């Protein structure tokens, strides 16, 4: 059984330089002639020169009469000149050829008609007045477009005006995309995604990669899904190399597992330039060459695959067309919390970004390499250098923007406890036509209060039970937000309880069953309201946490807990009824609790905050919340208290 080892993992910049030097350095795909109508977005392979002048003749630039300028000299209001039509002046419209012997046009607004065949003028014309002379815009033989120019819509008009109807452009690079994995199935073959067979996964990386290829002005050719078989993969790579593809992209099978054959196939057919890049996500990237063509072993995890493409394949495809790699737009940000990182690896951390109090704050998203939603939700990426141990929350660092910077001013940053209604709120705001983004970070209720105190969010979601008074949230706000000045708003009342698999196979009846040796729990993280609630209830029941199997197994959201229960990683988990319903789990109620929003008083007059509160109070939002189940939104948006 073969098992791969990263014997010579290279730093990102070294790997990128080695790869692009081998396959870049002025290499092009080759020119092809295309009609102007098909040239939009293409790149000129040669300089393009005009064949004709534009305009090709002297023409009128205004409606009026054509005259000989020297015959109009001396005309004034006191001493007007009379022109005889047909001899001294000729009617002419914009764009018409200027008659032979005439060299100026007087606008119709400046004329005074005396008789049918005579006109009066009260000011002189100068030579070439209101006339478009031959070649005023384009002169025959003039350079219209330089080499390696990406053609825009306005360029198409200039080309036709200059008599160019076809032109040479660089051929679009063709990228063969080979998805691999015996467990994968195409979505076109699935009639009901909820009924996927055992050990079957929908394949979507090839769709993402094909879209990225098209963004680079290139042509994707997606092959059939290949099973984990070395000989089948070898034959597919050979076929792709011989088929005329400029780049071969093998997705998955690039890591160090016993069924990861990509490195062996590339090495046997050609040579390996790099196996393993010191970047995260994206470490398993393979860069190789087969018969003079670049072959990239792309990691199977989606985020890894995307970041690997951006670092190696995008600059290659642009270079093959004579285009430079655009510099990313960056902004200085402060992290909302410390972001540790492993030295020796350059890390790409996906973040949400919003402006708070005049500064940009970046909230890290989950760092899992397979989490595609961290890319769909991210506003930016923090690059942590390989020699760094991370970024502190008091440091200011550059973030590469994935959205336009103006969108950051319209982003509401919510940090705190996770609730499904926050996700619903983000969509409801957009559904009502307001161009406002909601960026949420799930760090638990207490983490949200700390972020609010440090000015790292606009508001926080919390449901912290004070075990001494039985009151929610206010005792914690008074303890941790003294002097901040905040308003506490109702969001929802919700059912908290134990989520268990459908049918409740272990017949769990309540919290007392958590002490059973055959029951395994999935917990929420320390500092979350759900964790505080569970610990409080365990104390009342006299159940020591250390007696519970899985007590230290933590997740950061109710849905993550529900997924663990559904997958069998745990027998039960504390969470909300809405999460259980979403995944068709059974639910054992424990308590009805308040989930609320904490907003600084100084922010209440901001438009985005007013819109947010209006949305929470709206009938449409409340109806959507009720439909989730387990929620009472009847007081959503009501002010519960102001705390100085």
XYZ file of C-alpha atoms in Angstrom:
644
model
C 0.000 0.000 0.000
C 1.483 3.333 -1.069
C 1.411 6.211 1.372
C 2.690 9.655 0.478
C 4.968 11.781 2.617
C 5.621 15.515 2.252
C 9.395 15.195 2.013
C 10.117 18.700 0.752
C 7.190 20.986 1.517
C 8.042 24.400 0.094
C 7.154 27.897 1.308
C 4.313 29.444 -0.678
C 6.359 32.129 -2.426
C 9.078 29.644 -3.408
C 6.535 27.142 -4.747
C 4.684 29.840 -6.663
C 7.887 31.265 -8.118
C 9.109 27.841 -9.202
C 5.801 26.979 -10.864
C 5.243 30.280 -12.670
C 8.854 30.534 -13.786
C 8.567 27.086 -15.349
C 5.269 27.712 -17.129
C 5.102 31.503 -17.288
C 7.892 33.813 -18.365
C 6.152 35.100 -21.478
C 4.622 31.784 -22.545
C 1.333 32.314 -24.420
C -1.385 30.033 -25.732
C -1.004 31.173 -29.358
C -3.056 33.631 -31.453
C -6.355 33.056 -33.213
C -8.447 35.359 -35.419
C -11.943 36.174 -34.131
C -14.768 38.457 -35.343
C -15.108 41.743 -33.489
C -18.519 40.661 -32.184
C -16.860 37.752 -30.345
C -13.870 39.677 -29.035
C -15.305 41.121 -25.814
C -13.085 40.156 -22.888
C -10.449 38.612 -25.151
C -6.828 39.749 -25.163
C -5.096 41.140 -28.229
C -2.218 38.987 -29.472
C -0.802 41.779 -31.669
C -1.121 45.566 -31.827
C -4.173 46.575 -33.859
C -3.927 49.486 -36.335
C -6.804 51.315 -38.036
C -7.425 50.561 -41.697
C -9.538 53.674 -42.349
C -9.986 57.104 -40.855
C -13.015 58.079 -38.797
C -14.840 60.012 -39.864
C -13.796 59.158 -43.444
C -14.990 62.563 -44.777
C -15.590 66.101 -43.519
C -19.053 66.115 -41.930
C -21.407 68.450 -40.123
C -21.248 68.329 -36.328
C -24.508 70.317 -35.976
C -27.778 70.885 -37.791
C -27.646 74.196 -39.733
C -26.161 75.536 -42.946
C -22.814 74.935 -44.605
C -20.968 78.146 -45.500
C -17.615 79.476 -46.654
C -16.166 81.036 -43.507
C -14.444 83.916 -45.301
C -17.789 85.049 -46.738
C -19.241 85.527 -43.220
C -16.566 87.821 -41.819
C -17.796 91.159 -40.548
C -21.324 90.035 -39.647
C -22.580 91.667 -36.422
C -25.894 92.481 -34.772
C -25.672 96.016 -36.180
C -24.355 94.920 -39.528
C -25.846 91.500 -40.377
C -24.930 89.585 -43.524
C -27.456 88.073 -45.933
C -26.755 84.661 -47.456
C -28.391 83.356 -50.588
C -29.461 79.732 -50.189
C -28.000 77.427 -52.824
C -25.111 79.774 -53.530
C -23.738 81.126 -50.210
C -25.268 78.507 -47.878
C -26.631 74.965 -48.047
C -28.903 73.243 -45.522
C -27.109 70.369 -43.761
C -27.862 67.919 -40.960
C -25.530 66.428 -38.336
C -23.329 63.721 -39.850
C -23.889 64.683 -43.490
C -20.973 65.197 -45.856
C -19.748 68.797 -46.001
C -20.250 69.980 -49.609
C -17.181 70.597 -51.732
C -15.853 74.136 -51.298
C -17.578 74.750 -47.930
C -15.578 74.813 -44.702
C -17.889 75.755 -41.817
C -21.359 75.167 -40.371
C -23.583 77.742 -38.678
C -26.030 76.222 -36.185
C -29.698 76.574 -37.000
C -30.185 78.455 -33.721
C -27.972 81.309 -35.031
C -29.904 81.815 -38.262
C -32.543 84.448 -39.057
C -34.646 83.498 -42.068
C -35.725 86.524 -44.103
C -37.235 85.016 -47.238
C -37.543 81.556 -48.709
C -34.166 81.743 -50.415
C -32.261 84.094 -48.079
C -30.883 83.871 -44.522
C -29.472 86.507 -42.226
C -26.491 85.914 -39.907
C -25.351 88.294 -37.176
C -21.989 86.755 -36.292
C -19.185 85.345 -38.430
C -18.133 81.710 -38.726
C -14.529 80.601 -38.449
C -12.968 77.888 -40.624
C -14.011 74.329 -39.610
C -16.550 75.616 -37.131
C -18.957 72.770 -36.160
C -17.265 70.431 -38.640
C -15.871 66.958 -37.944
C -12.813 66.778 -40.174
C -11.509 63.610 -41.795
C -9.660 61.547 -39.156
C -10.756 63.762 -36.279
C -11.259 60.605 -34.155
C -9.174 57.958 -35.928
C -6.530 58.322 -38.592
C -5.818 55.387 -40.876
C -2.749 53.436 -39.630
C -3.248 54.791 -36.089
C -2.696 52.347 -33.191
C -6.121 51.408 -31.862
C -5.212 48.772 -29.280
C -1.828 47.619 -27.993
C -0.770 44.010 -27.602
C -2.023 42.190 -24.464
C -5.025 44.493 -24.058
C -8.262 43.052 -22.649
C -11.026 44.212 -24.976
C -13.857 46.285 -23.491
C -17.245 47.195 -25.015
C -15.988 50.652 -26.080
C -13.032 49.015 -27.822
C -15.410 47.091 -30.070
C -16.820 50.347 -31.426
C -13.365 51.809 -32.002
C -12.305 48.690 -33.910
C -15.265 48.798 -36.272
C -14.923 52.564 -36.739
C -11.307 51.949 -37.753
C -12.295 49.311 -40.308
C -11.259 46.299 -38.217
C -13.785 43.475 -38.447
C -11.591 40.591 -37.262
C -8.499 40.669 -35.074
C -5.898 38.336 -33.544
C -6.379 37.467 -29.876
C -4.707 34.975 -27.596
C -6.542 31.675 -27.617
C -8.414 31.051 -24.399
C -6.481 28.545 -22.246
C -8.250 25.217 -21.925
C -8.265 23.650 -18.463
C -9.066 19.973 -18.045
C -10.673 19.428 -14.630
C -10.586 15.846 -13.378
C -12.693 15.286 -10.222
C -11.728 12.153 -8.287
C -13.289 10.162 -5.471
C -15.235 6.896 -5.388
C -17.732 8.422 -2.945
C -18.680 11.333 -5.232
C -21.838 11.671 -7.314
C -22.876 14.412 -9.731
C -25.892 16.470 -8.728
C -27.468 15.925 -12.160
C -27.744 12.233 -11.300
C -29.621 12.864 -8.042
C -33.384 13.362 -8.186
C -33.804 13.836 -4.415
C -30.708 15.011 -2.516
C -32.233 13.947 0.807
C -32.088 10.328 -0.370
C -28.390 10.024 -1.184
C -27.112 6.514 -0.764
C -24.686 5.506 2.021
C -21.175 6.923 1.683
C -22.228 9.122 -1.228
C -21.338 12.822 -1.396
C -22.452 15.453 -3.905
C -19.524 16.620 -6.029
C -19.365 20.402 -6.415
C -15.682 21.301 -6.402
C -15.539 20.915 -10.182
C -18.364 23.461 -10.556
C -16.460 25.948 -8.391
C -13.205 25.354 -10.229
C -14.919 25.655 -13.623
C -16.349 29.007 -12.536
C -12.921 30.204 -11.392
C -11.462 29.114 -14.737
C -14.144 31.101 -16.604
C -13.420 34.149 -14.430
C -9.872 33.951 -15.773
C -11.137 34.131 -19.359
C -10.396 30.454 -19.900
C -12.340 27.373 -20.984
C -13.071 24.600 -18.459
C -13.508 21.009 -19.586
C -14.897 18.997 -16.695
C -14.334 15.265 -16.983
C -16.290 12.391 -15.505
C -15.831 11.614 -11.812
C -12.920 9.188 -11.518
C -12.900 6.415 -8.892
C -9.968 6.019 -6.528
C -8.034 3.826 -8.956
C -4.466 4.638 -9.959
C -4.624 3.149 -13.450
C -7.908 4.896 -14.306
C -6.469 8.213 -13.104
C -3.295 7.642 -15.139
C -5.298 7.029 -18.311
C -7.440 10.122 -17.701
C -4.389 12.349 -17.210
C -2.752 11.038 -20.384
C -5.963 11.649 -22.330
C -6.264 15.197 -20.970
C -2.643 15.987 -21.858
C -3.107 14.680 -25.404
C -6.501 16.362 -25.903
C -5.101 19.853 -26.280
C -5.669 21.119 -22.737
C -3.205 23.790 -21.640
C -3.518 23.000 -17.928
C -4.632 19.800 -16.189
C -6.284 20.195 -12.797
C -6.788 17.033 -10.721
C -9.133 17.641 -7.814
C -8.583 15.540 -4.672
C -6.215 12.648 -4.145
C -3.274 15.003 -3.557
C -2.770 14.345 0.147
C -0.859 11.614 1.958
C -3.517 8.904 2.217
C -3.189 5.380 0.885
C -5.741 6.141 -1.870
C -4.216 9.473 -2.862
C -2.673 8.485 -6.187
C -2.183 11.868 -7.824
C 1.463 12.326 -6.879
C 2.367 8.839 -8.177
C 0.565 9.361 -11.487
C 2.148 12.753 -12.153
C 5.561 11.476 -11.102
C 5.330 8.399 -13.321
C 4.099 10.329 -16.380
C 6.318 13.368 -15.895
C 7.898 15.013 -12.885
C 6.917 16.539 -9.547
C 8.004 20.129 -8.988
C 6.355 20.582 -5.588
C 4.466 18.213 -3.298
C 3.192 20.141 -0.319
C 3.072 23.910 0.101
C 3.493 25.619 3.464
C 0.062 27.240 3.336
C -3.121 26.542 5.243
C -5.613 25.693 3.846
C -3.992 24.219 0.732
C -0.991 22.303 2.073
C -1.502 19.127 -0.046
C -1.125 21.008 -3.363
C 0.944 19.182 -5.987
C 2.640 21.086 -8.814
C 3.960 18.971 -11.646
C 4.640 18.650 -15.356
C 3.600 16.019 -17.879
C 4.873 16.291 -21.472
C 5.601 19.972 -21.053
C 2.172 20.844 -19.641
C 1.429 22.042 -16.102
C -0.492 19.536 -13.986
C -1.853 20.653 -10.627
C -2.961 18.224 -7.941
C -5.622 20.315 -6.244
C -6.636 19.480 -2.623
C -10.060 17.919 -2.134
C -11.301 20.206 0.642
C -13.196 23.076 -0.936
C -11.448 26.005 0.747
C -8.066 24.386 0.122
C -8.956 23.811 -3.528
C -10.085 27.417 -3.997
C -7.073 29.004 -2.301
C -4.683 26.689 -4.146
C -6.302 27.742 -7.446
C -5.943 31.432 -6.584
C -2.259 31.100 -5.753
C -1.119 28.931 -8.664
C -3.666 28.433 -11.443
C -5.149 31.944 -11.711
C -1.790 33.712 -12.295
C -0.821 31.008 -14.782
C -4.038 31.371 -16.826
C -3.805 35.147 -16.852
C -0.149 34.994 -17.868
C -0.923 32.663 -20.779
C -3.170 35.448 -22.120
C -0.703 38.265 -21.487
C -2.647 39.653 -18.542
C -1.148 40.755 -15.216
C -2.371 39.466 -11.872
C -4.412 42.250 -10.290
C -3.244 43.452 -6.901
C -5.834 42.620 -4.229
C -7.654 45.489 -2.569
C -6.625 45.631 1.086
C -7.762 47.402 4.228
C -6.246 47.753 7.693
C -8.262 45.853 10.302
C -8.119 44.845 13.938
C -9.164 41.286 14.840
C -12.112 40.987 17.216
C -10.134 38.355 19.118
C -6.649 36.867 19.139
C -5.957 34.573 16.165
C -3.214 32.063 16.988
C -1.413 30.375 14.110
C 1.110 27.603 13.667
C 4.631 28.862 12.792
C 6.079 27.509 9.568
C 2.770 27.686 7.677
C 1.328 30.763 5.938
C -2.324 30.783 6.961
C -5.286 32.279 5.126
C -7.977 33.129 7.686
C -11.444 33.982 6.352
C -13.004 36.887 8.224
C -16.116 39.011 8.453
C -15.334 42.747 8.393
C -17.394 45.702 9.539
C -16.713 49.296 10.512
C -17.238 50.021 14.191
C -16.501 53.428 15.649
C -14.447 54.517 12.653
C -12.244 51.401 12.457
C -12.538 48.123 10.587
C -12.944 45.043 12.778
C -12.314 41.512 11.471
C -14.099 38.543 13.031
C -12.534 35.148 12.197
C -14.784 32.529 10.651
C -14.310 28.786 11.302
C -10.983 27.648 9.897
C -12.052 24.228 8.587
C -10.605 23.601 5.115
C -13.828 21.968 3.959
C -16.202 24.735 5.051
C -17.375 26.357 1.828
C -19.683 28.710 3.754
C -16.640 30.440 5.230
C -15.938 31.634 1.684
C -19.527 32.582 0.865
C -19.827 34.548 4.128
C -16.373 36.148 4.226
C -15.720 39.802 3.479
C -11.958 39.375 3.599
C -8.927 37.158 4.163
C -6.144 37.701 6.695
C -2.805 36.283 5.633
C -0.724 35.298 8.651
C 2.969 34.989 7.676
C 4.690 31.632 8.146
C 7.082 33.001 10.777
C 4.263 34.411 12.901
C 2.512 32.724 15.817
C -0.675 34.624 15.035
C -2.295 38.043 15.244
C -3.347 39.736 18.473
C -6.586 41.644 18.879
C -4.607 44.821 19.598
C -2.658 44.590 16.328
C -3.599 46.345 13.116
C -3.030 44.162 10.050
C -3.915 44.165 6.366
C -6.865 42.134 5.099
C -7.512 41.289 1.450
C -11.046 42.380 0.623
C -13.495 39.997 -1.049
C -16.190 42.699 -1.276
C -16.165 46.357 -2.227
C -14.915 48.524 0.637
C -18.105 50.610 0.551
C -20.051 47.526 1.691
C -18.245 47.568 5.026
C -20.093 50.736 6.030
C -23.356 48.845 5.500
C -22.342 45.778 7.516
C -23.828 45.086 10.965
C -21.460 43.007 13.105
C -23.244 40.749 15.600
C -21.067 38.708 17.950
C -22.341 36.433 20.683
C -24.620 33.460 21.106
C -25.773 31.621 18.025
C -29.443 31.599 17.155
C -31.152 30.642 13.909
C -33.229 33.826 13.982
C -30.056 35.894 13.459
C -29.500 34.094 10.149
C -33.146 34.684 9.296
C -32.798 38.358 10.211
C -29.931 38.801 7.748
C -32.075 37.439 4.922
C -35.174 39.391 5.935
C -33.266 42.688 5.844
C -32.071 41.934 2.323
C -35.524 40.688 1.266
C -37.033 44.070 2.132
C -34.636 45.715 -0.335
C -32.200 47.274 2.120
C -28.579 47.011 1.093
C -27.351 45.963 4.528
C -25.189 42.961 5.379
C -25.356 41.104 8.691
C -22.079 39.549 9.769
C -22.327 37.193 12.752
C -19.645 35.572 14.855
C -20.652 32.723 17.160
C -18.486 32.946 20.280
C -21.108 32.474 22.987
C -23.090 34.989 25.044
C -20.251 35.953 27.367
C -17.836 36.289 24.452
C -20.351 38.628 22.813
C -20.529 40.877 25.880
C -16.728 41.026 25.979
C -16.603 41.944 22.287
C -19.172 44.684 22.856
C -17.178 46.080 25.765
C -14.051 46.240 23.604
C -15.897 47.908 20.727
C -15.496 44.922 18.401
C -19.154 44.598 17.362
C -22.293 46.675 16.875
C -24.428 44.423 19.066
C -24.417 41.023 20.673
C -26.908 38.186 21.119
C -27.147 36.756 24.610
C -29.198 34.390 26.787
C -27.173 34.209 29.985
C -29.043 32.882 33.015
C -27.980 34.306 36.363
C -28.112 31.240 38.596
C -28.536 33.279 41.788
C -31.495 35.426 40.707
C -32.966 33.324 37.884
C -32.922 36.427 35.661
C -31.602 36.481 32.130
C -28.861 38.818 30.830
C -29.259 41.957 32.978
C -27.030 40.774 35.883
C -24.269 39.923 33.390
C -24.633 43.260 31.591
C -24.371 45.108 34.905
C -21.284 43.062 35.770
C -19.372 43.240 32.478
C -20.624 46.392 30.712
C -20.472 48.975 33.457
C -20.203 52.463 31.977
C -20.831 51.345 28.389
C -24.497 52.362 28.252
C -26.603 49.778 26.423
C -30.185 48.979 25.507
C -31.552 45.440 25.879
C -34.101 44.357 23.274
C -36.283 41.256 23.161
C -35.475 38.997 20.221
C -37.350 35.753 20.938
C -38.386 33.341 23.629
C -37.290 29.848 22.698
C -37.382 26.235 23.824
C -34.098 24.744 25.058
C -33.791 21.032 25.639
C -32.087 17.814 24.668
C -31.874 16.918 20.981
C -31.874 13.153 20.395
C -32.011 10.958 17.280
C -35.400 10.297 15.685
C -37.240 7.688 17.709
C -35.036 8.357 20.765
C -33.349 4.919 20.578
C -31.723 5.238 24.009
C -34.983 6.362 25.608
C -33.483 9.479 27.147
C -36.080 11.197 29.331
C -34.192 14.163 30.781
C -30.932 15.542 32.097
C -30.698 12.791 34.724
C -29.967 10.319 31.908
C -26.753 12.135 31.021
C -25.046 10.325 33.891
C -25.737 6.958 32.266
C -22.624 5.159 30.991
C -24.259 4.375 27.642
C -25.173 8.013 26.872
C -22.685 10.345 25.196
C -23.249 14.133 25.199
C -22.131 16.855 22.801
C -21.753 20.128 24.730
C -21.624 23.832 23.884
C -18.472 25.862 24.466
C -17.657 27.444 27.829
C -19.132 30.948 28.113
C -22.155 30.176 25.962
C -25.605 30.694 27.455
C -26.526 27.091 26.731
C -23.472 25.855 28.639
C -24.318 28.096 31.601
C -27.893 26.790 31.555
C -26.794 23.157 31.367
C -24.279 23.551 34.208
C -26.944 25.236 36.336
C -29.453 22.438 35.721
C -26.831 19.763 36.356
C -26.031 21.424 39.679
C -29.698 21.410 40.667
C -29.885 17.720 39.769
C -26.675 16.905 41.658
C -24.942 15.533 38.543
C -21.166 16.236 38.479
C -19.983 17.215 34.953
C -17.050 14.811 35.114
C -19.486 11.918 35.301
C -20.923 12.730 31.855
C -19.377 11.089 28.803
C -18.687 13.722 26.138
C -19.029 16.728 28.463
C -15.754 18.122 27.048
C -16.867 17.592 23.415
C -17.750 21.195 22.453
C -19.462 22.824 19.474
C -20.088 26.526 18.766
C -23.615 26.498 17.333
C -26.934 24.755 17.918
C -26.837 23.390 14.376
C -23.373 21.919 14.925
C -24.716 20.125 18.011
C -27.691 18.876 15.994
C -25.373 17.565 13.259
C -23.302 15.628 15.815
C -26.471 13.986 17.139
C -27.742 13.223 13.633
C -24.406 11.720 12.562
C -24.110 9.517 15.630
C -21.080 11.338 17.041
C -23.199 11.895 20.167
C -26.396 10.472 21.630
C -27.788 13.842 22.649
C -26.958 17.519 22.949
C -28.426 20.610 24.565
C -29.906 23.018 22.050
C -32.978 24.763 20.705
C -36.098 23.121 19.325
C -35.714 24.905 15.965
C -32.348 23.201 15.360
C -33.842 19.803 16.215
C -36.735 20.386 13.811
C -34.376 21.510 11.052
C -32.634 18.113 11.094
C -35.702 16.030 11.971
C -34.463 15.111 15.455
C -36.592 14.398 18.492
C -36.604 16.943 21.307
C -36.984 16.733 25.088
C -37.934 20.164 26.513
C -35.973 21.483 29.479
C -36.695 25.205 29.769
C -38.166 28.224 27.983
C -35.635 31.064 27.879
C -35.087 34.616 26.645
C -32.726 35.368 23.766
C -32.027 39.098 23.575
C -29.941 41.693 21.756
C -27.629 44.155 23.514
C -27.000 47.406 21.606
C -24.914 50.396 22.774
C -27.073 53.486 23.328
C -24.692 55.504 21.150
C -25.543 53.284 18.159
C -29.329 53.458 18.326
C -29.596 56.459 15.993
C -27.541 54.800 13.233
C -29.606 54.027 10.142
C -28.476 50.407 9.917
C -29.428 49.751 13.554
C -32.821 51.427 13.103
C -33.474 49.276 10.031
C -32.466 46.164 11.973
C -34.899 46.929 14.804
C -37.672 47.788 12.354
C -37.161 44.429 10.673
C -37.272 42.535 13.977
C -40.584 44.228 14.811
C -42.099 43.526 11.388
C -44.925 41.057 10.857
C -43.012 39.367 8.042
C -40.028 38.578 10.277
C -42.186 37.357 13.155
C -44.150 35.075 10.859
C -40.960 33.538 9.485
C -39.644 32.982 13.025
C -42.846 31.227 14.124
C -42.587 28.938 11.123
C -39.247 27.610 12.421
C -40.951 26.148 15.481
C -39.931 26.477 19.121
C -39.961 30.288 19.096
C -42.260 32.985 20.450
C -41.471 36.263 18.627
C -44.499 38.188 19.942
C -42.246 40.724 21.714
C -39.460 40.849 19.119
C -37.888 44.294 18.974
C -39.414 45.582 22.215
C -37.108 47.537 24.510
C -36.708 45.624 27.749
C -34.267 47.889 29.588
C -31.714 50.678 29.268
C -28.611 50.184 31.376
C -26.225 53.150 31.770
